[in-house]
PDB file of N, CA, C and O in Angstrom:
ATOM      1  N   UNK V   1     263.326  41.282  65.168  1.00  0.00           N
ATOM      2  CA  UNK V   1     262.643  42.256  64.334  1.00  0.00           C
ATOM      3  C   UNK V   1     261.156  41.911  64.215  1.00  0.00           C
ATOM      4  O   UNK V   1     260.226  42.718  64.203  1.00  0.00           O
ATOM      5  N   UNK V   2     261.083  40.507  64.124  1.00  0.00           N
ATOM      6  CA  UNK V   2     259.525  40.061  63.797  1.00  0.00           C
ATOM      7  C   UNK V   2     259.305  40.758  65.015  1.00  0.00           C
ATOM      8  O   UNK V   2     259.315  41.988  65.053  1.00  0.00           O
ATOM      9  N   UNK V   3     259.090  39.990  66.091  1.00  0.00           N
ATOM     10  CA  UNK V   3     258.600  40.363  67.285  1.00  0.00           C
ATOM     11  C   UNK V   3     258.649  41.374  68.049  1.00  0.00           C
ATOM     12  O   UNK V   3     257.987  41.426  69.086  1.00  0.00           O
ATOM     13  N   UNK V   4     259.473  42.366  67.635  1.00  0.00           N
ATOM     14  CA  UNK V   4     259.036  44.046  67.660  1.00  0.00           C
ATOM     15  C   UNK V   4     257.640  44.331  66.662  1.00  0.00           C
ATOM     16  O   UNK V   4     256.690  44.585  67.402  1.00  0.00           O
ATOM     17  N   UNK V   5     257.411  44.349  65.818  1.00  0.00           N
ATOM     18  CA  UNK V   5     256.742  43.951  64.792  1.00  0.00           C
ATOM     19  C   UNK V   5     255.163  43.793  65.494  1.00  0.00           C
ATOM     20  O   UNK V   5     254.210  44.538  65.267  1.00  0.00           O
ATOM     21  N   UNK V   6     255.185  42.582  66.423  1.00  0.00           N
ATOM     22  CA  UNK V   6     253.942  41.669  66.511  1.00  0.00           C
ATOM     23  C   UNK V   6     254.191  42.081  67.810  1.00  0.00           C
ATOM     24  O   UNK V   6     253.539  41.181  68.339  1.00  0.00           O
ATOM     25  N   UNK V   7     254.596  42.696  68.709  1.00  0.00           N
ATOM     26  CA  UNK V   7     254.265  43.281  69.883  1.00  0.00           C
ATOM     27  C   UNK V   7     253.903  44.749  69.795  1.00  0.00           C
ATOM     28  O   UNK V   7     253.321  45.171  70.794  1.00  0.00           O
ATOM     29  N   UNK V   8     254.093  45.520  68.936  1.00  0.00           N
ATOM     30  CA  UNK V   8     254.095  47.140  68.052  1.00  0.00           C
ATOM     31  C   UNK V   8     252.244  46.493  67.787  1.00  0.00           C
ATOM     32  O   UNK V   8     251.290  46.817  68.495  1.00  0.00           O
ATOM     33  N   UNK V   9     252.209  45.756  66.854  1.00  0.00           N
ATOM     34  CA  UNK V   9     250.325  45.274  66.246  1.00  0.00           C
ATOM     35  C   UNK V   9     249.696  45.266  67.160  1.00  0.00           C
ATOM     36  O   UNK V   9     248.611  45.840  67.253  1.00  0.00           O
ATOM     37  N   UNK V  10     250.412  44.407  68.313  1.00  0.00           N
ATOM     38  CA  UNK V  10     248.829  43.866  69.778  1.00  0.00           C
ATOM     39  C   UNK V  10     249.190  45.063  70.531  1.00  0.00           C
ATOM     40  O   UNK V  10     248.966  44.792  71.710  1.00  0.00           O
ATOM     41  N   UNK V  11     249.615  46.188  70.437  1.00  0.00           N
ATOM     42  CA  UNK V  11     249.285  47.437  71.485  1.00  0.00           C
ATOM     43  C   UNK V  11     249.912  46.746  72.949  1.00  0.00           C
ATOM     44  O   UNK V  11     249.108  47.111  73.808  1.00  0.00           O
ATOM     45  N   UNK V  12     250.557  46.247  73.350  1.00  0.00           N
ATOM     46  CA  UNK V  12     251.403  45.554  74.683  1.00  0.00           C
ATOM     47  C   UNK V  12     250.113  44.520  74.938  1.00  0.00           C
ATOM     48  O   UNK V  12     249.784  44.219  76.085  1.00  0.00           O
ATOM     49  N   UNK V  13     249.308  43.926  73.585  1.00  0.00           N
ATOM     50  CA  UNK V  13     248.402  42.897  74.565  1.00  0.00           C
ATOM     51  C   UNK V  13     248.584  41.799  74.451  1.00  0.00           C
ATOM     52  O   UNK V  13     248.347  41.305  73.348  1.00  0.00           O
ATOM     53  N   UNK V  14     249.125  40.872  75.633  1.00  0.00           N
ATOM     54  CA  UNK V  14     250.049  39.473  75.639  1.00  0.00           C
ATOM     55  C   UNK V  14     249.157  38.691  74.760  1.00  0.00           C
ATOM     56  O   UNK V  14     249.789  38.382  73.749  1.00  0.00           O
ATOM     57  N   UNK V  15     248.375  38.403  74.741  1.00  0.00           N
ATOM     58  CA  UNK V  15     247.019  37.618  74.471  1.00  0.00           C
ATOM     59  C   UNK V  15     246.999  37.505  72.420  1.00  0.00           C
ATOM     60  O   UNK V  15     246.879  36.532  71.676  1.00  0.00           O
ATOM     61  N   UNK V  16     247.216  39.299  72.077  1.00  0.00           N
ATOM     62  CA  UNK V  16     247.385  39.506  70.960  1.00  0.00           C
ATOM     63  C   UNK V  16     248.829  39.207  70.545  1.00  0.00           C
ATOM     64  O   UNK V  16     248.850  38.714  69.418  1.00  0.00           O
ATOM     65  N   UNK V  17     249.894  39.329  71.027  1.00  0.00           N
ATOM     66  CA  UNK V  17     251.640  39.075  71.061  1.00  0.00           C
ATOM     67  C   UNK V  17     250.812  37.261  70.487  1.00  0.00           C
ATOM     68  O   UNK V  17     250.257  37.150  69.394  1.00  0.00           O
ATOM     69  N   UNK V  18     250.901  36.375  71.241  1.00  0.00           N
ATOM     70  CA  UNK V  18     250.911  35.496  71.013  1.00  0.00           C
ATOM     71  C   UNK V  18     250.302  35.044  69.761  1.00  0.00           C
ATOM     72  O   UNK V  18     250.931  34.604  68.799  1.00  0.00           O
ATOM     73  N   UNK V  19     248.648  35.225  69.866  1.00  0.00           N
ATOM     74  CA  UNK V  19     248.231  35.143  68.364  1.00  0.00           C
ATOM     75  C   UNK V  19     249.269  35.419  67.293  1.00  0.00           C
ATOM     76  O   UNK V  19     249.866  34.589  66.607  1.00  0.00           O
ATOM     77  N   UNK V  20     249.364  36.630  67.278  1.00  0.00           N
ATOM     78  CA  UNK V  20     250.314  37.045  65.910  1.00  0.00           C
ATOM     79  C   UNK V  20     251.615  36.268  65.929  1.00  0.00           C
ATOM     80  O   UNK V  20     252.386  36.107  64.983  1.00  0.00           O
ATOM     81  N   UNK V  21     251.725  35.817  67.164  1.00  0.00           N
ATOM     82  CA  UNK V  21     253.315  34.826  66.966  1.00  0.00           C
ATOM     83  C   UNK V  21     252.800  33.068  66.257  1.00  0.00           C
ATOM     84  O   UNK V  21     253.494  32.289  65.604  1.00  0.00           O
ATOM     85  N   UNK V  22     251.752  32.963  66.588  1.00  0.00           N
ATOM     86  CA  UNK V  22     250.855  32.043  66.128  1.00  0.00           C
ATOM     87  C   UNK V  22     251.035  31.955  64.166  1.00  0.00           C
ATOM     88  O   UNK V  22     251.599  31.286  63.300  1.00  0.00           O
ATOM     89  N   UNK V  23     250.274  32.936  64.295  1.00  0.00           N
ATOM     90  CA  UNK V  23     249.777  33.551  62.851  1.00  0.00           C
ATOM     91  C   UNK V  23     251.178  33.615  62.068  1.00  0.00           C
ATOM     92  O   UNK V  23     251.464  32.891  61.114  1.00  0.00           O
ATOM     93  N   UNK V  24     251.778  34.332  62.476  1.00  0.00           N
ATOM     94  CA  UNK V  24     252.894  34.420  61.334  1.00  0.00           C
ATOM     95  C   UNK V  24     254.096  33.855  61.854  1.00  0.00           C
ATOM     96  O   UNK V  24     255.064  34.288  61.229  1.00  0.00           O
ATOM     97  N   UNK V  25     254.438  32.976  62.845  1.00  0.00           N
ATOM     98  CA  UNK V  25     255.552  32.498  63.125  1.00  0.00           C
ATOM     99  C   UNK V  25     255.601  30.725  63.053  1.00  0.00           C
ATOM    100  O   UNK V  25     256.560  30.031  63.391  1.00  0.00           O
ATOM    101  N   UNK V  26     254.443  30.302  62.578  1.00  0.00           N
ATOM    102  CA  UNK V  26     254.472  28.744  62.311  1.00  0.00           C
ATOM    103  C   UNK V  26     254.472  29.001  60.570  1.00  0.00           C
ATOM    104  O   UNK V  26     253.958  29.914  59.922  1.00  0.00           O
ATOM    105  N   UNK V  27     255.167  27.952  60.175  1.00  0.00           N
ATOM    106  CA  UNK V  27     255.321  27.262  58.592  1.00  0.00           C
ATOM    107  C   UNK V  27     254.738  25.754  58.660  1.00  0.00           C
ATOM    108  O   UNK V  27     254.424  25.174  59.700  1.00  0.00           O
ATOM    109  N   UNK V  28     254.644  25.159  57.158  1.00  0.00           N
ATOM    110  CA  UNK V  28     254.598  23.731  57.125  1.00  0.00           C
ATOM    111  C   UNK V  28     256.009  23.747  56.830  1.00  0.00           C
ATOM    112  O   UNK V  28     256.771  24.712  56.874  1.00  0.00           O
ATOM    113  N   UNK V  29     256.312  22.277  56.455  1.00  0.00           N
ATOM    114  CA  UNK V  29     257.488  22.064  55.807  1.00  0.00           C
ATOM    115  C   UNK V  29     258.135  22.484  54.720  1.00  0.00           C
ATOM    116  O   UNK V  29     259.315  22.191  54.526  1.00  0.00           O
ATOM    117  N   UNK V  30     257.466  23.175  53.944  1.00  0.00           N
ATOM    118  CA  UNK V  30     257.480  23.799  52.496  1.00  0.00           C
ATOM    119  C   UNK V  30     258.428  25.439  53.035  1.00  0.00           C
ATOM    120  O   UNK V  30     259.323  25.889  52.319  1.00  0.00           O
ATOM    121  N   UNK V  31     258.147  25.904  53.937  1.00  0.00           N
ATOM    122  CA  UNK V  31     257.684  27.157  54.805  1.00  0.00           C
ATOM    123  C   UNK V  31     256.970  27.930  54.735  1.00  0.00           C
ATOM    124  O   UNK V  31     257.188  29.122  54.953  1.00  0.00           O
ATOM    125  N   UNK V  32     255.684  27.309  54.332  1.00  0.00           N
ATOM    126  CA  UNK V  32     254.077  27.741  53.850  1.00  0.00           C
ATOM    127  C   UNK V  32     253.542  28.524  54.926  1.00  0.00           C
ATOM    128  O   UNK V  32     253.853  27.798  55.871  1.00  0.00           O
ATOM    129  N   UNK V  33     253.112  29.237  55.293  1.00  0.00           N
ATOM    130  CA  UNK V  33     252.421  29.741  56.386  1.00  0.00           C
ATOM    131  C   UNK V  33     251.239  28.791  56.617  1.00  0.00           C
ATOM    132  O   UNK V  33     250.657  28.217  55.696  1.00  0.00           O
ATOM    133  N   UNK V  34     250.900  28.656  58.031  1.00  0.00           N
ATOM    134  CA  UNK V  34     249.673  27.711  58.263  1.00  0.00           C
ATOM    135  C   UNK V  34     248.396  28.794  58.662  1.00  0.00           C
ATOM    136  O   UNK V  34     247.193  28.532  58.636  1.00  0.00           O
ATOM    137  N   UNK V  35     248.847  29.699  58.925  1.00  0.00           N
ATOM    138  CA  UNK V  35     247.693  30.715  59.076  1.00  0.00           C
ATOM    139  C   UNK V  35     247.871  32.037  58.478  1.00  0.00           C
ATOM    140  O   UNK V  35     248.953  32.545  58.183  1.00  0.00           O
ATOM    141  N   UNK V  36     246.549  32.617  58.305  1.00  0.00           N
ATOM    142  CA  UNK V  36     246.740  34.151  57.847  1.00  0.00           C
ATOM    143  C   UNK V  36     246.244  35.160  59.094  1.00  0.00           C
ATOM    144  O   UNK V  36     246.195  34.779  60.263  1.00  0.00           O
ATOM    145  N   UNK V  37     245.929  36.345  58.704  1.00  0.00           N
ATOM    146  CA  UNK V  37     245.102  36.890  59.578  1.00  0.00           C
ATOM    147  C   UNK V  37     244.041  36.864  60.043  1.00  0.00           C
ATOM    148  O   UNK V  37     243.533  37.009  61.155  1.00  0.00           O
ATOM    149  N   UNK V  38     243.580  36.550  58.541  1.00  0.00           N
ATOM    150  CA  UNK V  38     241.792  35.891  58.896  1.00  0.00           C
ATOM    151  C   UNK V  38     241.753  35.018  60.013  1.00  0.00           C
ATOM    152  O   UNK V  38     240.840  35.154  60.827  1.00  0.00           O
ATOM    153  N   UNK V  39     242.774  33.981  60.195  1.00  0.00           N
ATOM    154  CA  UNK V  39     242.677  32.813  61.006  1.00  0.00           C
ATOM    155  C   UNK V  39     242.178  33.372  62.660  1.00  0.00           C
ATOM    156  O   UNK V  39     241.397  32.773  63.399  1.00  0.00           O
ATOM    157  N   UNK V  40     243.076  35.039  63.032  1.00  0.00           N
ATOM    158  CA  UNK V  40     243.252  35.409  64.305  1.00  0.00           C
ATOM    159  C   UNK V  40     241.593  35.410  65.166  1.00  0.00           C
ATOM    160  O   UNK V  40     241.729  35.112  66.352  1.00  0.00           O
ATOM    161  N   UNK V  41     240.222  35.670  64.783  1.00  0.00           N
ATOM    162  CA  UNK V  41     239.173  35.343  65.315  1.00  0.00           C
ATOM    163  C   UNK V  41     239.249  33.672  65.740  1.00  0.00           C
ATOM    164  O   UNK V  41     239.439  33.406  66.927  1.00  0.00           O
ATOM    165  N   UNK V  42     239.121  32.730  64.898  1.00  0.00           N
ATOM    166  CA  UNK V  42     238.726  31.175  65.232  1.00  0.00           C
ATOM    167  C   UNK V  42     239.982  30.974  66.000  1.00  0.00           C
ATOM    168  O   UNK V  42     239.878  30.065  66.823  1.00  0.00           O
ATOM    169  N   UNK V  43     241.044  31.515  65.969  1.00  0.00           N
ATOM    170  CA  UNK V  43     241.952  30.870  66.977  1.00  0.00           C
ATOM    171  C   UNK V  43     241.848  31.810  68.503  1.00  0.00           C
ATOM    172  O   UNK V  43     242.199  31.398  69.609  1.00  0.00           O
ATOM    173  N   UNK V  44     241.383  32.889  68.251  1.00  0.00           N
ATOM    174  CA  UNK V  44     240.808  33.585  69.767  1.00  0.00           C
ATOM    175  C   UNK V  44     239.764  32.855  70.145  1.00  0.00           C
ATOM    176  O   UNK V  44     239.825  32.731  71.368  1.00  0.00           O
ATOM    177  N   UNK V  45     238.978  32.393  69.774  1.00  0.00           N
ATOM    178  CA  UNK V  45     237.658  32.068  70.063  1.00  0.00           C
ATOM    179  C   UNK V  45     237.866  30.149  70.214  1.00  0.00           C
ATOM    180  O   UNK V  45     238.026  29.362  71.147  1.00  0.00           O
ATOM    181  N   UNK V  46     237.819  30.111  69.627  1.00  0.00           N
ATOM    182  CA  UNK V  46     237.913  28.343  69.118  1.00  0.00           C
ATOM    183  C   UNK V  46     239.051  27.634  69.862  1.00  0.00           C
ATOM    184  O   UNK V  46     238.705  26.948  70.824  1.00  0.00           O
ATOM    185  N   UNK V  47     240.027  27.680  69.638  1.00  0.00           N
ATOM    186  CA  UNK V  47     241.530  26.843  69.669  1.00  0.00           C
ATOM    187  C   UNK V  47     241.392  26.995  71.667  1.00  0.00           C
ATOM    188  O   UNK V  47     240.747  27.893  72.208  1.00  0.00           O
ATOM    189  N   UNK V  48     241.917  26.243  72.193  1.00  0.00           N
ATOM    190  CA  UNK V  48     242.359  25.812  73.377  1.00  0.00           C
ATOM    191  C   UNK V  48     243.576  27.159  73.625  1.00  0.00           C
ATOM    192  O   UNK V  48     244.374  27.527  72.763  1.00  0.00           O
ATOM    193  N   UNK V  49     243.472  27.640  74.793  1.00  0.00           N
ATOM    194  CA  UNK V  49     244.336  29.089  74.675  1.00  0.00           C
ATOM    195  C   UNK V  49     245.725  28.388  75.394  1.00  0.00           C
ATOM    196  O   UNK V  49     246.882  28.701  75.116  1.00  0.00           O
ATOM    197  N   UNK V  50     245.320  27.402  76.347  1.00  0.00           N
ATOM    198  CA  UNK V  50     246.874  26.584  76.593  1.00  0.00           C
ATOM    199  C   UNK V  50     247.569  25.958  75.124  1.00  0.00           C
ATOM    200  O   UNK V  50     248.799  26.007  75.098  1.00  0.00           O
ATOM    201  N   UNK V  51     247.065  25.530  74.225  1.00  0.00           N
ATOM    202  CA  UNK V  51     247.561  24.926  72.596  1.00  0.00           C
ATOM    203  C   UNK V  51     248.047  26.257  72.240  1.00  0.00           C
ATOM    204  O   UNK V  51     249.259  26.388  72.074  1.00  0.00           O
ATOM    205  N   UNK V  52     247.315  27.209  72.107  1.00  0.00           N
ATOM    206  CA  UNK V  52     248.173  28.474  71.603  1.00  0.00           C
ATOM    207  C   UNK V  52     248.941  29.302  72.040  1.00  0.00           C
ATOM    208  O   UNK V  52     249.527  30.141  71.357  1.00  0.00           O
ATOM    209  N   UNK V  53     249.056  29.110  73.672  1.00  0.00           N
ATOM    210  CA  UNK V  53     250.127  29.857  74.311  1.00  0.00           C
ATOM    211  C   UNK V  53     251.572  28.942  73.960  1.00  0.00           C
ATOM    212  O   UNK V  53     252.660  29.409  73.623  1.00  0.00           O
ATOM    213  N   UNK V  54     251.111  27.115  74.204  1.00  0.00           N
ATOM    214  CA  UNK V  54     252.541  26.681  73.772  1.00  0.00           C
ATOM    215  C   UNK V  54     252.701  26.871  72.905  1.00  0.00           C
ATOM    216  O   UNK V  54     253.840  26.409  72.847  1.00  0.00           O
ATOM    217  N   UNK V  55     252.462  27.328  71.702  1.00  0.00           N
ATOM    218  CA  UNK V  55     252.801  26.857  69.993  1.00  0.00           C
ATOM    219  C   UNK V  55     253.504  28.170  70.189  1.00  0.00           C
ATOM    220  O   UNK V  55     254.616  28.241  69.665  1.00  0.00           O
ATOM    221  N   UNK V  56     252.904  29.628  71.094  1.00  0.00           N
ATOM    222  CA  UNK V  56     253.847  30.698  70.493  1.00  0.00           C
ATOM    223  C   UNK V  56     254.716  30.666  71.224  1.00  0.00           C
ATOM    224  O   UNK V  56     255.549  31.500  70.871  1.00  0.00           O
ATOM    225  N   UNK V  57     255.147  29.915  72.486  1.00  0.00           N
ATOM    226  CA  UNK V  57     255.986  29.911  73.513  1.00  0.00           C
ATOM    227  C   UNK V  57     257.063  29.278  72.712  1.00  0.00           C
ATOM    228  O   UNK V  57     258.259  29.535  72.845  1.00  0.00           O
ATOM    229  N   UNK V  58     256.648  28.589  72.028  1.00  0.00           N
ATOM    230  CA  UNK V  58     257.650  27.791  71.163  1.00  0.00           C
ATOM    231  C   UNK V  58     258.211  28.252  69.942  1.00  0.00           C
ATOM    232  O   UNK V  58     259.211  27.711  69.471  1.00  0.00           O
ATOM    233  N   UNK V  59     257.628  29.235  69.379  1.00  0.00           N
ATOM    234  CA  UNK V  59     257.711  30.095  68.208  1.00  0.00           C
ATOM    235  C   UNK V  59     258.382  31.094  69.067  1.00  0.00           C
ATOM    236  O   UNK V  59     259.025  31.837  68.327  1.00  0.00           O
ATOM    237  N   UNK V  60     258.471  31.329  69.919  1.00  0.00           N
ATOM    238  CA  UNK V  60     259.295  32.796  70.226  1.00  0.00           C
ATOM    239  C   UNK V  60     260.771  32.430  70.996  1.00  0.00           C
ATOM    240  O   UNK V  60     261.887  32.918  70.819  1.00  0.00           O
ATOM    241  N   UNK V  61     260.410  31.609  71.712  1.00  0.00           N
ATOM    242  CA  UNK V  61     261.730  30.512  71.901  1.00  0.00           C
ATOM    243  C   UNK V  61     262.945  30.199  70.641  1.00  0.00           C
ATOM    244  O   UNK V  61     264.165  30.362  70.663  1.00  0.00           O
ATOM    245  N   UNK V  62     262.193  29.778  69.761  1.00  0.00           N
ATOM    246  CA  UNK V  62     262.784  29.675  68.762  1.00  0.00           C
ATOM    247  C   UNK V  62     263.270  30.632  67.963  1.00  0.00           C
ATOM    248  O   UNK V  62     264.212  30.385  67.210  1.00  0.00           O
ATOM    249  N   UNK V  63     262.760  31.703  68.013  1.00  0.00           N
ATOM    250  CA  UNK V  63     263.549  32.919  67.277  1.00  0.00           C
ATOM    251  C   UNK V  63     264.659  33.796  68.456  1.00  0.00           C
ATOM    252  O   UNK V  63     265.538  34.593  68.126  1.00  0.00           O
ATOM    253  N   UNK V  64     264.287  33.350  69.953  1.00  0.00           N
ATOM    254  CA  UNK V  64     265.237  33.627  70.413  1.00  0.00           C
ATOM    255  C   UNK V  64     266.695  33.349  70.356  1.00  0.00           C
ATOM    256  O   UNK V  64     267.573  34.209  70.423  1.00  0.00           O
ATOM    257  N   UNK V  65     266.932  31.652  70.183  1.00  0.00           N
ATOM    258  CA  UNK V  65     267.676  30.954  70.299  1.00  0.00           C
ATOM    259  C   UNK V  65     268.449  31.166  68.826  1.00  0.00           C
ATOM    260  O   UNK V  65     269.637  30.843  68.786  1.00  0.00           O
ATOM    261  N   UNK V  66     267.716  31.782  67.421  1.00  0.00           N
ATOM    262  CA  UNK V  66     268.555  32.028  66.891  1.00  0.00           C
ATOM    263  C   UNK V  66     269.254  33.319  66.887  1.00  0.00           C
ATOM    264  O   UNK V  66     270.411  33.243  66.473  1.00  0.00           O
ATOM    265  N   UNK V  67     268.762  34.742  67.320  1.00  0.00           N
ATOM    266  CA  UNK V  67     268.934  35.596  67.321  1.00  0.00           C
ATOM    267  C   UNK V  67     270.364  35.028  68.368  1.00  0.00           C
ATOM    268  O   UNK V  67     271.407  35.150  67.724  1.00  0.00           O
ATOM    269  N   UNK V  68     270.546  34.584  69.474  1.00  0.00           N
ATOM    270  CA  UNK V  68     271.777  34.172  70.135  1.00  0.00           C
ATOM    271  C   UNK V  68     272.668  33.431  69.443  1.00  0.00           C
ATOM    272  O   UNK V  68     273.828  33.339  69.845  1.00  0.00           O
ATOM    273  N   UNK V  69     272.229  32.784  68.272  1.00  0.00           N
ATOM    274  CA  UNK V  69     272.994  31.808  67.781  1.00  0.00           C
ATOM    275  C   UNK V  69     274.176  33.022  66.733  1.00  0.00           C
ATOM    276  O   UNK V  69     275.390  32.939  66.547  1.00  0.00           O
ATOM    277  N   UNK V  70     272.921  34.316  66.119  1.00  0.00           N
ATOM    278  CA  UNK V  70     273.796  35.200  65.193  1.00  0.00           C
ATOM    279  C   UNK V  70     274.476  35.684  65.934  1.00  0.00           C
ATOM    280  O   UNK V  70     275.595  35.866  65.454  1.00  0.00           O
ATOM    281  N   UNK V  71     274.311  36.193  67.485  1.00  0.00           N
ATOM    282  CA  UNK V  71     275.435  36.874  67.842  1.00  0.00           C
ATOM    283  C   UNK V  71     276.821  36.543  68.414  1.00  0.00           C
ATOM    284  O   UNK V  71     277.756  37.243  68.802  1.00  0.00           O
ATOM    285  N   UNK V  72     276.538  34.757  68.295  1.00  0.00           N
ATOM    286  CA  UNK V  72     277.812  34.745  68.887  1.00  0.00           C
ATOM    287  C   UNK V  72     278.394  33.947  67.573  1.00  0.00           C
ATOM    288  O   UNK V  72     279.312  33.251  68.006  1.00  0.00           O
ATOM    289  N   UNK V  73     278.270  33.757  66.247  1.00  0.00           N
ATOM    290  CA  UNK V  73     278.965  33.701  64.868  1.00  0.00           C
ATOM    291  C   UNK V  73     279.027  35.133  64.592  1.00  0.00           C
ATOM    292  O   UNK V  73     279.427  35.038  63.431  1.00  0.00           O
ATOM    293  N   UNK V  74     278.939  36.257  64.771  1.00  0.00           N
ATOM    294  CA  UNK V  74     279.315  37.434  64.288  1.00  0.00           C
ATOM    295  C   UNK V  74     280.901  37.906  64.985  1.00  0.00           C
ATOM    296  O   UNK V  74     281.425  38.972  64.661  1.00  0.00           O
TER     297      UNK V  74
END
């Protein structure tokens, strides 16, 4: 659902998919969000785009693996 969501926002733009998987798909330990929207400029611009492709590669990975996990306990 998220990621209908955050692929619907970036207009099919991979570049934007990721950010927003960035942005709203990392927590701290609390499950604080570590970024807002504001953040999406300094992390286009600033951040290493290989650091932010893994972090969402890993954030979307991870919501894959549970979305498989609900369908096979249902």
């Amino acid at each position: 659902n998220d990621k209908a969501k955050w692929l619907k926002r970036a207009q099919d733009d991979t570049t934007e998919y990721m950010l927003y998987a960035v942005i709203f798909g990392t927590t701290d330990e609390k499950g604080e969000p570590l970024f807002d929207i504001g953040d999406k400029p300094k992390l286009r611009n600033h951040a290493d785009p290989d650091v932010v492709s893994r972090i969402a590669t890993f954030v979307l990975h991870l919501d894959k693996v549970t979305e498989e996990e609900r369908e096979k306990n249902s």
